Amino acid sequence: MSVLVVTGTDTGIGKTVFAAGLAGALGAYYWKPVQAGLEPEGDKETVAALSALPAGRILPEAYRLTTPASPHLAARIDGVTIDLDRLALPKVDGPLVIEGAGGLLVPLTETLLMADLFAHWGQKVILCARTALGTINHSLLSIEALKARNVPIAGIAFIGEAHDENERIIPRLAGVPALGRLPLLDPLDAPTLRAAFANHINLHQISTNDMDKPV
């Protein structure tokens, strides 16, 4: 089994769309371990629609929380205790794409951040970043948080309108591979996402050795 973890510099930047495109391109399984907020639907349902994967490849969440908030707060409101043991990597017979909740320093509990969970797993992470103003700071801080925890980084993927300088300087300063830029899609559906992913995201930057790394 090979694993790629998709995270973002912030919430609402399009990492769910990227995760759907990645899972579809790899024919992978998809798992969002902690879902916080179910209106109008959870990210699992979005990925199911956009990835065109068989239903059996969309795995159920370990925690499905109703409140759209930081997982630690959503869990408290729902009367749930998030247990690290329930966040163990699921065993599947193929590639696995995991989507984090929010940004890297979002708390899952009073003592556990999302980045800490990634460090616990020890799997390659793809960082999704906006192309817009402010992304240099957010992206470099996110990469520093990953490196500080010795989390392996597969690369950075940009989402949004083209911004040549931001797309150039961030990977250079961070010392991580650039995986390309996923443009904003209208309409956004499984065929347009599949085509955009094939045309704009360079999965060859992720080496065969990385993808074949067993858990």
mmCIF file of C-alpha atoms in Angstrom:
data_model
loop_
_atom_site.group_PDB
_atom_site.id
_atom_site.type_symbol
_atom_site.label_atom_id
_atom_site.label_comp_id
_atom_site.label_asym_id
_atom_site.label_seq_id
_atom_site.Cartn_x
_atom_site.Cartn_y
_atom_site.Cartn_z
ATOM 1 C CA MET A 1 0.000 0.000 0.000
ATOM 2 C CA SER A 2 1.239 3.508 -0.831
ATOM 3 C CA VAL A 3 -0.060 6.659 0.837
ATOM 4 C CA LEU A 4 -0.201 10.347 -0.084
ATOM 5 C CA VAL A 5 -1.588 12.874 2.389
ATOM 6 C CA VAL A 6 -3.197 16.037 1.013
ATOM 7 C CA THR A 7 -3.190 19.103 3.234
ATOM 8 C CA GLY A 8 -3.501 22.839 2.701
ATOM 9 C CA THR A 9 -2.199 26.169 3.870
ATOM 10 C CA ASP A 10 -5.716 27.033 5.044
ATOM 11 C CA THR A 11 -9.298 25.858 4.862
ATOM 12 C CA GLY A 12 -11.411 26.409 1.764
ATOM 13 C CA ILE A 13 -8.514 26.581 -0.694
ATOM 14 C CA GLY A 14 -9.592 23.655 -2.872
ATOM 15 C CA LYS A 15 -7.696 20.746 -1.337
ATOM 16 C CA THR A 16 -10.810 18.552 -1.492
ATOM 17 C CA VAL A 17 -11.006 19.126 -5.245
ATOM 18 C CA PHE A 18 -7.281 18.394 -5.532
ATOM 19 C CA ALA A 19 -7.655 15.228 -3.446
ATOM 20 C CA ALA A 20 -10.502 14.107 -5.689
ATOM 21 C CA GLY A 21 -8.410 14.716 -8.801
ATOM 22 C CA LEU A 22 -5.413 12.924 -7.294
ATOM 23 C CA ALA A 23 -7.412 9.914 -6.137
ATOM 24 C CA GLY A 24 -9.109 9.672 -9.516
ATOM 25 C CA ALA A 25 -5.820 9.954 -11.419
ATOM 26 C CA LEU A 26 -4.229 7.209 -9.299
ATOM 27 C CA GLY A 27 -7.297 4.985 -9.086
ATOM 28 C CA ALA A 28 -6.726 5.237 -5.347
ATOM 29 C CA TYR A 29 -8.787 4.862 -2.227
ATOM 30 C CA TYR A 30 -9.812 8.114 -0.528
ATOM 31 C CA TRP A 31 -10.053 8.698 3.217
ATOM 32 C CA LYS A 32 -10.831 11.801 5.235
ATOM 33 C CA PRO A 33 -10.272 10.642 8.815
ATOM 34 C CA VAL A 34 -11.962 13.621 10.499
ATOM 35 C CA GLN A 35 -14.866 15.465 8.891
ATOM 36 C CA ALA A 36 -16.101 18.569 10.706
ATOM 37 C CA GLY A 37 -19.233 20.051 9.131
ATOM 38 C CA LEU A 38 -21.871 18.235 7.083
ATOM 39 C CA GLU A 39 -23.833 21.026 5.402
ATOM 40 C CA PRO A 40 -24.556 20.793 2.533
ATOM 41 C CA GLU A 41 -22.424 17.635 2.471
ATOM 42 C CA GLY A 42 -19.114 16.268 3.685
ATOM 43 C CA ASP A 43 -15.906 16.175 1.673
ATOM 44 C CA LYS A 44 -16.301 12.427 1.156
ATOM 45 C CA GLU A 45 -19.452 13.032 -0.880
ATOM 46 C CA THR A 46 -17.736 15.751 -2.936
ATOM 47 C CA VAL A 47 -14.815 13.450 -3.706
ATOM 48 C CA ALA A 48 -17.163 10.624 -4.665
ATOM 49 C CA ALA A 49 -18.826 12.887 -7.242
ATOM 50 C CA LEU A 50 -15.636 14.469 -8.623
ATOM 51 C CA SER A 51 -13.277 11.487 -8.662
ATOM 52 C CA ALA A 52 -15.584 9.022 -10.447
ATOM 53 C CA LEU A 53 -14.132 6.317 -8.201
ATOM 54 C CA PRO A 54 -16.152 3.195 -7.366
ATOM 55 C CA ALA A 55 -18.139 3.608 -4.172
ATOM 56 C CA GLY A 56 -15.995 1.031 -2.386
ATOM 57 C CA ARG A 57 -12.910 3.207 -2.786
ATOM 58 C CA ILE A 58 -14.432 6.068 -0.764
ATOM 59 C CA LEU A 59 -13.735 5.057 2.818
ATOM 60 C CA PRO A 60 -15.879 6.110 5.788
ATOM 61 C CA GLU A 61 -14.517 8.729 8.147
ATOM 62 C CA ALA A 62 -13.186 7.757 11.553
ATOM 63 C CA TYR A 63 -15.046 10.805 12.935
ATOM 64 C CA ARG A 64 -17.990 12.509 11.242
ATOM 65 C CA LEU A 65 -18.699 15.676 13.218
ATOM 66 C CA THR A 66 -21.662 17.948 12.558
ATOM 67 C CA THR A 67 -20.231 21.377 13.417
ATOM 68 C CA PRO A 68 -18.188 23.274 10.798
ATOM 69 C CA ALA A 69 -15.338 24.215 13.131
ATOM 70 C CA SER A 70 -11.874 23.144 14.190
ATOM 71 C CA PRO A 71 -12.088 19.383 14.900
ATOM 72 C CA HIS A 72 -11.261 19.817 18.583
ATOM 73 C CA LEU A 73 -14.195 22.204 18.995
ATOM 74 C CA ALA A 74 -16.556 20.256 16.733
ATOM 75 C CA ALA A 75 -15.813 17.117 18.748
ATOM 76 C CA ARG A 76 -16.464 18.920 22.037
ATOM 77 C CA ILE A 77 -19.795 20.250 20.761
ATOM 78 C CA ASP A 78 -20.774 16.777 19.535
ATOM 79 C CA GLY A 79 -19.713 15.189 22.827
ATOM 80 C CA VAL A 80 -17.048 13.093 21.105
ATOM 81 C CA THR A 81 -13.471 12.349 22.171
ATOM 82 C CA ILE A 82 -11.020 11.976 19.265
ATOM 83 C CA ASP A 83 -8.761 8.996 19.938
ATOM 84 C CA LEU A 84 -5.429 8.628 18.095
ATOM 85 C CA ASP A 85 -5.919 4.855 17.905
ATOM 86 C CA ARG A 86 -8.973 5.346 15.692
ATOM 87 C CA LEU A 87 -6.863 7.391 13.282
ATOM 88 C CA ALA A 88 -4.571 4.507 12.342
ATOM 89 C CA LEU A 89 -4.056 4.172 8.594
ATOM 90 C CA PRO A 90 -6.650 1.867 7.022
ATOM 91 C CA LYS A 91 -5.299 -1.155 5.170
ATOM 92 C CA VAL A 92 -6.342 -1.178 1.522
ATOM 93 C CA ASP A 93 -5.166 -3.060 -1.565
ATOM 94 C CA GLY A 94 -3.885 -0.069 -3.526
ATOM 95 C CA PRO A 95 -2.848 3.571 -3.277
ATOM 96 C CA LEU A 96 -4.486 5.627 -0.546
ATOM 97 C CA VAL A 97 -5.112 9.381 -0.697
ATOM 98 C CA ILE A 98 -5.813 10.949 2.703
ATOM 99 C CA GLU A 99 -7.229 14.451 3.123
ATOM 100 C CA GLY A 100 -6.509 16.417 6.270
ATOM 101 C CA ALA A 101 -8.895 18.842 7.953
ATOM 102 C CA GLY A 102 -8.106 22.538 7.542
ATOM 103 C CA GLY A 103 -4.471 23.637 7.765
ATOM 104 C CA LEU A 104 -1.484 21.990 9.390
ATOM 105 C CA LEU A 105 -1.767 23.539 12.835
ATOM 106 C CA VAL A 106 -5.470 22.907 13.259
ATOM 107 C CA PRO A 107 -6.049 21.100 16.580
ATOM 108 C CA LEU A 108 -7.660 17.673 16.584
ATOM 109 C CA THR A 109 -7.628 17.599 20.382
ATOM 110 C CA GLU A 110 -6.335 19.801 23.180
ATOM 111 C CA THR A 111 -2.860 18.311 22.659
ATOM 112 C CA LEU A 112 -2.735 16.980 19.068
ATOM 113 C CA LEU A 113 -2.380 19.099 15.922
ATOM 114 C CA MET A 114 -3.063 17.893 12.398
ATOM 115 C CA ALA A 115 0.675 18.164 11.629
ATOM 116 C CA ASP A 116 1.408 15.932 14.628
ATOM 117 C CA LEU A 117 -0.882 13.283 13.174
ATOM 118 C CA PHE A 118 0.986 13.485 9.859
ATOM 119 C CA ALA A 119 4.269 13.048 11.717
ATOM 120 C CA HIS A 120 2.810 10.025 13.507
ATOM 121 C CA TRP A 121 1.898 8.457 10.150
ATOM 122 C CA GLY A 122 5.247 9.319 8.545
ATOM 123 C CA GLN A 123 3.794 9.371 5.021
ATOM 124 C CA LYS A 124 4.458 11.767 2.131
ATOM 125 C CA VAL A 125 2.445 15.007 2.213
ATOM 126 C CA ILE A 126 1.320 17.202 -0.680
ATOM 127 C CA LEU A 127 0.719 20.808 0.353
ATOM 128 C CA CYS A 128 -2.032 22.656 -1.545
ATOM 129 C CA ALA A 129 -1.656 26.444 -1.683
ATOM 130 C CA ARG A 130 -3.484 29.384 -3.170
ATOM 131 C CA THR A 131 -1.769 31.372 -5.893
ATOM 132 C CA ALA A 132 -3.167 34.659 -4.567
ATOM 133 C CA LEU A 133 -1.679 37.384 -2.355
ATOM 134 C CA GLY A 134 -0.463 36.075 0.994
ATOM 135 C CA THR A 135 0.380 32.610 -0.250
ATOM 136 C CA ILE A 136 4.159 33.033 0.088
ATOM 137 C CA ASN A 137 3.926 33.534 3.841
ATOM 138 C CA HIS A 138 1.283 30.851 4.413
ATOM 139 C CA SER A 139 3.057 28.310 2.210
ATOM 140 C CA LEU A 140 6.531 28.782 3.678
ATOM 141 C CA LEU A 141 5.208 28.659 7.248
ATOM 142 C CA SER A 142 3.309 25.464 6.450
ATOM 143 C CA ILE A 143 6.395 23.850 4.955
ATOM 144 C CA GLU A 144 8.446 24.889 7.989
ATOM 145 C CA ALA A 145 5.853 23.220 10.236
ATOM 146 C CA LEU A 146 6.167 19.991 8.252
ATOM 147 C CA LYS A 147 9.967 20.065 8.209
ATOM 148 C CA ALA A 148 10.115 20.790 11.940
ATOM 149 C CA ARG A 149 8.278 17.492 12.493
ATOM 150 C CA ASN A 150 10.340 15.584 9.915
ATOM 151 C CA VAL A 151 7.255 14.972 7.773
ATOM 152 C CA PRO A 152 8.307 13.964 4.240
ATOM 153 C CA ILE A 153 7.028 16.391 1.586
ATOM 154 C CA ALA A 154 6.094 15.124 -1.872
ATOM 155 C CA GLY A 155 5.675 18.665 -3.201
ATOM 156 C CA ILE A 156 3.492 21.734 -3.373
ATOM 157 C CA ALA A 157 0.481 22.082 -5.672
ATOM 158 C CA PHE A 158 -1.028 25.471 -6.412
ATOM 159 C CA ILE A 159 -4.732 26.115 -6.925
ATOM 160 C CA GLY A 160 -6.202 29.176 -8.637
ATOM 161 C CA GLU A 161 -5.377 31.681 -11.334
ATOM 162 C CA ALA A 162 -1.837 31.694 -12.702
ATOM 163 C CA HIS A 163 0.752 33.690 -10.748
ATOM 164 C CA ASP A 164 4.138 32.896 -12.221
ATOM 165 C CA GLU A 165 6.236 34.528 -9.505
ATOM 166 C CA ASN A 166 4.459 32.928 -6.542
ATOM 167 C CA GLU A 167 4.595 29.570 -8.297
ATOM 168 C CA ARG A 168 8.345 30.035 -8.875
ATOM 169 C CA ILE A 169 9.610 31.511 -5.634
ATOM 170 C CA ILE A 170 7.783 29.328 -3.092
ATOM 171 C CA PRO A 171 9.211 25.952 -4.213
ATOM 172 C CA ARG A 172 12.643 27.583 -4.620
ATOM 173 C CA LEU A 173 12.705 29.076 -1.121
ATOM 174 C CA ALA A 174 11.144 26.000 0.464
ATOM 175 C CA GLY A 175 13.304 23.479 -1.359
ATOM 176 C CA VAL A 176 10.349 21.276 -2.324
ATOM 177 C CA PRO A 177 9.136 20.034 -5.725
ATOM 178 C CA ALA A 178 6.485 22.013 -7.596
ATOM 179 C CA LEU A 179 3.684 19.725 -8.753
ATOM 180 C CA GLY A 180 1.912 22.286 -10.943
ATOM 181 C CA ARG A 181 -1.206 24.411 -10.674
ATOM 182 C CA LEU A 182 -4.816 23.283 -10.769
ATOM 183 C CA PRO A 183 -6.867 26.084 -12.374
ATOM 184 C CA LEU A 184 -10.308 27.106 -11.202
ATOM 185 C CA LEU A 185 -12.821 25.046 -13.179
ATOM 186 C CA ASP A 186 -16.235 26.100 -14.470
ATOM 187 C CA PRO A 187 -18.026 23.772 -14.722
ATOM 188 C CA LEU A 188 -16.437 21.658 -12.037
ATOM 189 C CA ASP A 189 -17.271 18.004 -12.572
ATOM 190 C CA ALA A 190 -15.508 14.685 -12.910
ATOM 191 C CA PRO A 191 -14.603 15.038 -16.629
ATOM 192 C CA THR A 192 -13.272 18.616 -16.339
ATOM 193 C CA LEU A 193 -11.287 17.767 -13.209
ATOM 194 C CA ARG A 194 -9.799 14.652 -14.778
ATOM 195 C CA ALA A 195 -8.714 16.643 -17.844
ATOM 196 C CA ALA A 196 -7.311 19.539 -15.792
ATOM 197 C CA PHE A 197 -5.373 17.177 -13.556
ATOM 198 C CA ALA A 198 -3.854 15.389 -16.532
ATOM 199 C CA ASN A 199 -2.887 18.678 -18.200
ATOM 200 C CA HIS A 200 -1.646 20.709 -15.230
ATOM 201 C CA ILE A 201 -0.440 18.440 -12.388
ATOM 202 C CA ASN A 202 2.911 16.686 -12.778
ATOM 203 C CA LEU A 203 2.614 13.442 -10.866
ATOM 204 C CA HIS A 204 5.968 12.340 -12.278
ATOM 205 C CA GLN A 205 7.553 14.640 -9.685
ATOM 206 C CA ILE A 206 6.500 12.019 -7.150
ATOM 207 C CA SER A 207 9.036 9.276 -7.722
ATOM 208 C CA THR A 208 8.120 5.647 -8.206
ATOM 209 C CA ASN A 209 9.986 4.845 -5.013
ATOM 210 C CA ASP A 210 7.794 7.253 -3.057
ATOM 211 C CA MET A 211 4.584 5.775 -4.439
ATOM 212 C CA ASP A 212 5.757 2.222 -3.807
ATOM 213 C CA LYS A 213 6.754 2.894 -0.215
ATOM 214 C CA PRO A 214 4.922 0.361 1.958
ATOM 215 C CA VAL A 215 3.174 1.378 5.159
#
